[in-house]
PDB file of C-alpha atoms in Angstrom:
ATOM      1  CA  MET P   4     168.771 108.546   6.904  1.00 46.00           C
ATOM      2  CA  GLU P   5     172.467 107.810   7.305  1.00 57.00           C
ATOM      3  CA  THR P   6     173.798 104.469   6.114  1.00 62.00           C
ATOM      4  CA  ILE P   7     176.199 102.283   8.074  1.00 63.00           C
ATOM      5  CA  ALA P   8     178.879 103.002   5.459  1.00 63.00           C
ATOM      6  CA  ASP P   9     178.370 106.764   5.961  1.00 60.00           C
ATOM      7  CA  ALA P  10     178.644 106.376   9.730  1.00 57.00           C
ATOM      8  CA  GLU P  11     181.790 104.238   9.410  1.00 60.00           C
ATOM      9  CA  ALA P  12     183.364 106.794   7.069  1.00 59.00           C
ATOM     10  CA  LYS P  13     182.629 109.606   9.531  1.00 57.00           C
ATOM     11  CA  MET P  14     184.058 107.560  12.404  1.00 58.00           C
ATOM     12  CA  SER P  15     187.189 106.765  10.398  1.00 57.00           C
ATOM     13  CA  GLU P  16     187.575 110.450   9.519  1.00 56.00           C
ATOM     14  CA  ALA P  17     187.152 111.449  13.174  1.00 52.00           C
ATOM     15  CA  LEU P  18     189.797 108.930  14.289  1.00 52.00           C
ATOM     16  CA  LEU P  19     192.197 110.139  11.605  1.00 50.00           C
ATOM     17  CA  TYR P  20     191.540 113.744  12.609  1.00 47.00           C
ATOM     18  CA  ASP P  21     192.216 112.868  16.273  1.00 54.00           C
ATOM     19  CA  GLN P  22     195.528 111.207  15.324  1.00 53.00           C
ATOM     20  CA  CYS P  23     196.508 114.234  13.236  1.00 49.00           C
ATOM     21  CA  TRP P  24     195.520 116.539  16.084  1.00 50.00           C
ATOM     22  CA  LYS P  25     197.836 114.675  18.466  1.00 56.00           C
ATOM     23  CA  LEU P  26     200.714 115.147  16.024  1.00 52.00           C
ATOM     24  CA  VAL P  27     199.922 118.838  15.614  1.00 49.00           C
ATOM     25  CA  CYS P  28     199.694 119.272  19.388  1.00 53.00           C
ATOM     26  CA  ALA P  29     203.163 117.812  19.709  1.00 54.00           C
ATOM     27  CA  ALA P  30     204.525 119.956  16.874  1.00 51.00           C
ATOM     28  CA  PHE P  31     202.840 123.250  17.729  1.00 49.00           C
ATOM     29  CA  GLY P  32     202.371 123.011  21.479  1.00 54.00           C
ATOM     30  CA  ILE P  33     198.589 123.235  21.336  1.00 51.00           C
ATOM     31  CA  GLU P  34     197.180 121.943  24.578  1.00 54.00           C
ATOM     32  CA  LYS P  35     193.824 121.384  26.272  1.00 48.00           C
ATOM     33  CA  ARG P  36     193.975 121.055  30.021  1.00 44.00           C
ATOM     34  CA  LYS P  37     192.093 121.584  33.277  1.00 41.00           C
ATOM     35  CA  PRO P  38     191.414 125.159  34.409  1.00 38.00           C
ATOM     36  CA  SER P  39     194.267 127.024  36.026  1.00 47.00           C
ATOM     37  CA  LYS P  40     195.174 130.607  36.821  1.00 47.00           C
ATOM     38  CA  ASN P  41     198.244 130.354  34.617  1.00 54.00           C
ATOM     39  CA  GLU P  42     197.088 130.101  30.980  1.00 57.00           C
ATOM     40  CA  LYS P  43     199.433 132.905  29.938  1.00 58.00           C
ATOM     41  CA  GLU P  44     202.390 131.392  31.773  1.00 62.00           C
ATOM     42  CA  LEU P  45     201.680 127.947  30.317  1.00 61.00           C
ATOM     43  CA  SER P  46     201.488 129.226  26.751  1.00 64.00           C
ATOM     44  CA  ASP P  47     204.707 131.200  27.293  1.00 64.00           C
ATOM     45  CA  PHE P  48     206.408 128.083  28.671  1.00 63.00           C
ATOM     46  CA  ILE P  49     205.221 125.908  25.779  1.00 62.00           C
ATOM     47  CA  LEU P  50     206.488 128.509  23.322  1.00 57.00           C
ATOM     48  CA  SER P  51     209.897 128.492  25.027  1.00 64.00           C
ATOM     49  CA  LEU P  52     210.425 124.885  23.905  1.00 62.00           C
ATOM     50  CA  SER P  53     212.734 124.784  20.904  1.00 62.00           C
ATOM     51  CA  ALA P  54     210.371 122.634  18.808  1.00 66.00           C
ATOM     52  CA  VAL P  55     207.351 124.914  19.300  1.00 71.00           C
ATOM     53  CA  ASP P  56     206.588 128.057  17.308  1.00 82.00           C
ATOM     54  CA  ILE P  57     202.870 128.474  18.110  1.00 86.00           C
ATOM     55  CA  ALA P  58     201.017 127.782  21.354  1.00 85.00           C
ATOM     56  CA  VAL P  59     197.239 127.720  21.807  1.00 89.00           C
ATOM     57  CA  VAL P  60     196.130 127.010  25.354  1.00 86.00           C
ATOM     58  CA  TYR P  61     192.533 127.003  26.505  1.00 89.00           C
ATOM     59  CA  ALA P  62     190.680 126.145  29.680  1.00 86.00           C
ATOM     60  CA  ASP P  63     187.052 125.396  30.430  1.00 85.00           C
ATOM     61  CA  ARG P  64     186.334 128.018  33.056  1.00 81.00           C
ATOM     62  CA  ARG P  65     183.205 129.016  34.917  1.00 82.00           C
ATOM     63  CA  GLY P  66     181.460 131.233  32.395  1.00 86.00           C
ATOM     64  CA  GLY P  67     182.994 129.640  29.276  1.00 90.00           C
ATOM     65  CA  TYR P  68     186.377 128.974  27.686  1.00 92.00           C
ATOM     66  CA  LYS P  69     189.422 131.203  28.150  1.00 91.00           C
ATOM     67  CA  PHE P  70     192.198 131.226  25.508  1.00 92.00           C
ATOM     68  CA  SER P  71     195.829 132.278  25.349  1.00 90.00           C
ATOM     69  CA  VAL P  72     197.743 132.251  22.057  1.00 91.00           C
ATOM     70  CA  ARG P  73     201.436 132.851  21.408  1.00 89.00           C
ATOM     71  CA  SER P  74     203.318 132.887  18.083  1.00 90.00           C
ATOM     72  CA  GLU P  75     206.987 133.193  17.195  1.00 87.00           C
ATOM     73  CA  VAL P  76     206.531 132.842  13.430  1.00 88.00           C
ATOM     74  CA  ASP P  77     205.740 135.649  10.999  1.00 87.00           C
ATOM     75  CA  GLU P  78     203.213 133.487   9.122  1.00 87.00           C
ATOM     76  CA  ILE P  79     200.888 133.290  12.137  1.00 91.00           C
ATOM     77  CA  ASN P  80     199.710 136.529  13.718  1.00 94.00           C
ATOM     78  CA  ALA P  81     198.367 135.448  17.144  1.00 94.00           C
ATOM     79  CA  GLY P  82     195.787 138.245  17.256  1.00 95.00           C
ATOM     80  CA  LYS P  83     194.403 137.465  13.812  1.00 96.00           C
ATOM     81  CA  LEU P  84     194.483 133.705  14.485  1.00 96.00           C
ATOM     82  CA  ILE P  85     192.336 133.923  17.603  1.00 95.00           C
ATOM     83  CA  ALA P  86     190.021 136.603  16.186  1.00 96.00           C
ATOM     84  CA  ASN P  87     189.267 134.427  13.147  1.00 96.00           C
ATOM     85  CA  ALA P  88     189.108 131.124  15.053  1.00 96.00           C
ATOM     86  CA  LEU P  89     186.573 132.519  17.531  1.00 96.00           C
ATOM     87  CA  SER P  90     184.580 134.557  15.001  1.00 96.00           C
ATOM     88  CA  GLY P  91     180.858 133.959  15.445  1.00 96.00           C
ATOM     89  CA  ILE P  92     181.244 132.014  18.703  1.00 96.00           C
ATOM     90  CA  GLY P  93     183.407 134.245  20.884  1.00 94.00           C
ATOM     91  CA  ASN P  94     185.801 137.150  20.922  1.00 93.00           C
ATOM     92  CA  GLY P  95     189.544 137.353  20.674  1.00 93.00           C
ATOM     93  CA  GLY P  96     192.374 139.532  19.574  1.00 92.00           C
ATOM     94  CA  GLY P  97     195.748 140.894  20.466  1.00 92.00           C
ATOM     95  CA  HIS P  98     199.163 141.420  18.984  1.00 92.00           C
ATOM     96  CA  PRO P  99     201.176 139.487  16.378  1.00 93.00           C
ATOM     97  CA  THR P 100     203.024 137.516  19.067  1.00 90.00           C
ATOM     98  CA  MET P 101     200.427 137.217  21.866  1.00 89.00           C
ATOM     99  CA  ALA P 102     196.666 137.251  22.105  1.00 92.00           C
ATOM    100  CA  GLY P 103     193.735 136.137  24.205  1.00 91.00           C
ATOM    101  CA  GLY P 104     190.059 135.417  23.891  1.00 92.00           C
ATOM    102  CA  VAL P 105     186.907 133.889  25.318  1.00 93.00           C
ATOM    103  CA  ILE P 106     183.885 131.858  24.338  1.00 94.00           C
ATOM    104  CA  LEU P 107     181.127 132.761  26.766  1.00 93.00           C
ATOM    105  CA  GLU P 108     179.107 129.958  28.321  1.00 91.00           C
ATOM    106  CA  GLU P 109     175.949 130.947  26.453  1.00 93.00           C
ATOM    107  CA  ASN P 110     177.791 130.367  23.143  1.00 93.00           C
ATOM    108  CA  CYS P 111     179.235 126.966  24.041  1.00 93.00           C
ATOM    109  CA  SER P 112     176.185 125.248  22.523  1.00 93.00           C
ATOM    110  CA  LEU P 113     177.409 126.565  19.136  1.00 94.00           C
ATOM    111  CA  LEU P 114     180.351 124.161  19.491  1.00 93.00           C
ATOM    112  CA  GLY P 115     178.125 121.081  19.263  1.00 92.00           C
ATOM    113  CA  GLU P 116     178.714 117.999  21.393  1.00 91.00           C
ATOM    114  CA  ASP P 117     182.491 117.742  21.019  1.00 91.00           C
ATOM    115  CA  HIS P 118     183.790 121.160  22.049  1.00 92.00           C
ATOM    116  CA  ASP P 119     187.452 120.132  21.879  1.00 91.00           C
ATOM    117  CA  PHE P 120     187.135 118.824  18.326  1.00 91.00           C
ATOM    118  CA  ILE P 121     185.474 122.019  17.061  1.00 94.00           C
ATOM    119  CA  ILE P 122     187.925 124.310  18.866  1.00 94.00           C
ATOM    120  CA  ARG P 123     190.899 122.379  17.486  1.00 91.00           C
ATOM    121  CA  LYS P 124     189.452 122.329  13.984  1.00 93.00           C
ATOM    122  CA  ARG P 125     188.758 126.067  13.972  1.00 95.00           C
ATOM    123  CA  PHE P 126     192.308 126.954  15.051  1.00 94.00           C
ATOM    124  CA  LEU P 127     193.939 124.453  12.681  1.00 91.00           C
ATOM    125  CA  ASP P 128     191.814 125.552   9.723  1.00 93.00           C
ATOM    126  CA  ILE P 129     192.639 129.229  10.266  1.00 94.00           C
ATOM    127  CA  ALA P 130     196.349 128.489  10.806  1.00 91.00           C
ATOM    128  CA  ALA P 131     196.419 126.476   7.568  1.00 90.00           C
ATOM    129  CA  VAL P 132     194.846 129.383   5.651  1.00 91.00           C
ATOM    130  CA  MET P 133     197.354 131.818   7.161  1.00 91.00           C
ATOM    131  CA  PHE P 134     200.295 129.603   6.122  1.00 86.00           C
ATOM    132  CA  GLU P 135     198.835 129.202   2.608  1.00 86.00           C
ATOM    133  CA  GLU P 136     198.409 132.943   2.159  1.00 86.00           C
ATOM    134  CA  VAL P 137     202.054 133.587   3.050  1.00 80.00           C
ATOM    135  CA  ASN P 138     203.320 130.803   0.801  1.00 79.00           C
ATOM    136  CA  LYS P 139     201.394 131.869  -2.352  1.00 76.00           C
TER     137      LYS P 139
END
């Protein structure tokens, strides 16, 4: 059984994570939005902003989530980022500078209740590992 203190700690951690995510979104151009036919164009546009080096755009589409990833930094290979972030729940891949992927609807239950949180965490965790490996 979980104590009130445990629940409060988890809630505090989730709020802190959400605040950090907002900062990362602003810094890296990672965005969650309503479905559109232009995921590739949106990620290209976000990447064109001078303050953005990596863009991860995803949309909840009929049949699951669709992803588009762009990278302008050597430390982050877009194809490897999406392949690792979606490993075990979806499929993704591509080139060092651009990639795409999907999580099929039947796998969305693997994301738990808060899909956005898990998707964000997976991409951020993999990106952090990629940066660490380059900076060893």
